[in-house]
Amino acid sequence: MRTPLRGSASHGLKIVVVGGFGVGKTTMVRSVSEIRPLSTEETMTQAGAGVDFNSGAPGKSTTTVAFDFGRISLDEKMVLYLFGAPGQERFWFLWDRLFTGTLGAVVLVDTRRLADSWYAIDRLEHHGTPFIVARNNFGPPAHDLDDVREALSLPGEIPLIDCDARRRESSKQVLIALVDHLYALTAARETTR
């Protein structure tokens, strides 16, 4: 059943979920959205062979070709809009547009393919968009979070947390961590004025 947007909603906040192909961005948006998400998942075809590489994501047969969209009502007036960015390199040109008006971002990573995360981190830093990193666990973690932080050259002030994008509660905790990070950044700016 669709949850209608309240007539009292007057403030929309935008968060983008980015990362490499097959890290769980679509899954995260689906698991946490209060509405049935808009999804642009399409079947990968032979025409994409040689262009799209699904190494490290065995069995994955679909890909996001535009973006995923979900929604969470925070209270009577505030609504959180979630956008899941496409992970295939050929769709990265969409990212800069998705970042426009974004409050913050979640970089979802798969430790089996950490190098796929560098582009997302680079683009967010280029745009000055605050972000956190969430390691999506596809099984028992093979590396501890300190190893992941070092591999990504991630500064200590950027939160790095674990999650299971399939679980609503876990995905909610990722979004809460992002909001906490955004609040801390705002509070720090206020004290330096």
Tab-separated table of C-alpha atoms in Angstrom, residues 17-19 22-29 31-32 106-112 132-145 148 159-178:
chain	number	residue	atom	x	y	z
A	17	VAL	CA	23.279	6.781	-2.060
A	18	VAL	CA	26.299	6.213	-4.309
A	19	GLY	CA	28.882	3.517	-4.881
A	22	GLY	CA	26.273	-4.123	-7.304
A	23	VAL	CA	27.078	-2.746	-3.826
A	24	GLY	CA	23.414	-2.600	-2.748
A	25	LYS	CA	22.241	0.942	-3.464
A	26	THR	CA	18.913	-0.145	-4.943
A	27	THR	CA	18.475	-2.636	-2.105
A	28	MET	CA	19.097	0.067	0.523
A	29	VAL	CA	16.563	2.463	-1.007
A	31	SER	CA	14.547	-1.554	2.301
A	32	VAL	CA	14.076	1.822	3.981
A	106	VAL	CA	26.063	7.650	1.732
A	107	VAL	CA	28.902	5.878	-0.072
A	108	LEU	CA	28.001	2.203	0.025
A	109	VAL	CA	31.011	-0.079	-0.366
A	110	ASP	CA	31.649	-3.760	-0.933
A	111	THR	CA	35.020	-4.835	0.477
A	112	ARG	CA	35.406	-7.323	-2.375
A	132	ILE	CA	29.657	8.884	5.313
A	133	VAL	CA	30.811	5.455	4.185
A	134	ALA	CA	28.811	2.300	4.919
A	135	ARG	CA	30.289	-1.133	4.373
A	136	ASN	CA	27.519	-3.389	3.098
A	137	ASN	CA	28.196	-6.832	4.505
A	138	PHE	CA	27.479	-9.609	2.034
A	139	GLY	CA	28.546	-12.159	4.620
A	140	PRO	CA	30.958	-12.130	7.536
A	141	PRO	CA	33.381	-9.195	7.082
A	142	ALA	CA	36.795	-10.284	5.825
A	143	HIS	CA	38.467	-7.031	6.969
A	144	ASP	CA	37.987	-4.819	9.991
A	145	LEU	CA	36.798	-1.237	9.550
A	148	VAL	CA	38.757	-0.463	5.078
A	159	PRO	CA	32.193	8.105	9.684
A	160	LEU	CA	32.638	4.534	8.492
A	161	ILE	CA	30.009	2.036	9.638
A	162	ASP	CA	28.749	-1.468	8.929
A	163	CYS	CA	25.350	-2.265	7.481
A	164	ASP	CA	23.205	-4.865	5.805
A	165	ALA	CA	21.314	-2.969	3.096
A	166	ARG	CA	18.680	-5.712	2.959
A	167	ARG	CA	17.506	-4.924	6.481
A	168	ARG	CA	15.324	-1.865	7.065
A	169	GLU	CA	16.659	-1.229	10.574
A	170	SER	CA	20.267	-1.412	9.396
A	171	SER	CA	19.589	0.992	6.511
A	172	LYS	CA	17.834	3.367	8.917
A	173	GLN	CA	20.918	3.338	11.153
A	174	VAL	CA	23.047	4.355	8.147
A	175	LEU	CA	20.776	7.342	7.488
A	176	ILE	CA	20.816	8.274	11.186
A	177	ALA	CA	24.637	8.157	11.129
A	178	LEU	CA	24.618	10.515	8.141
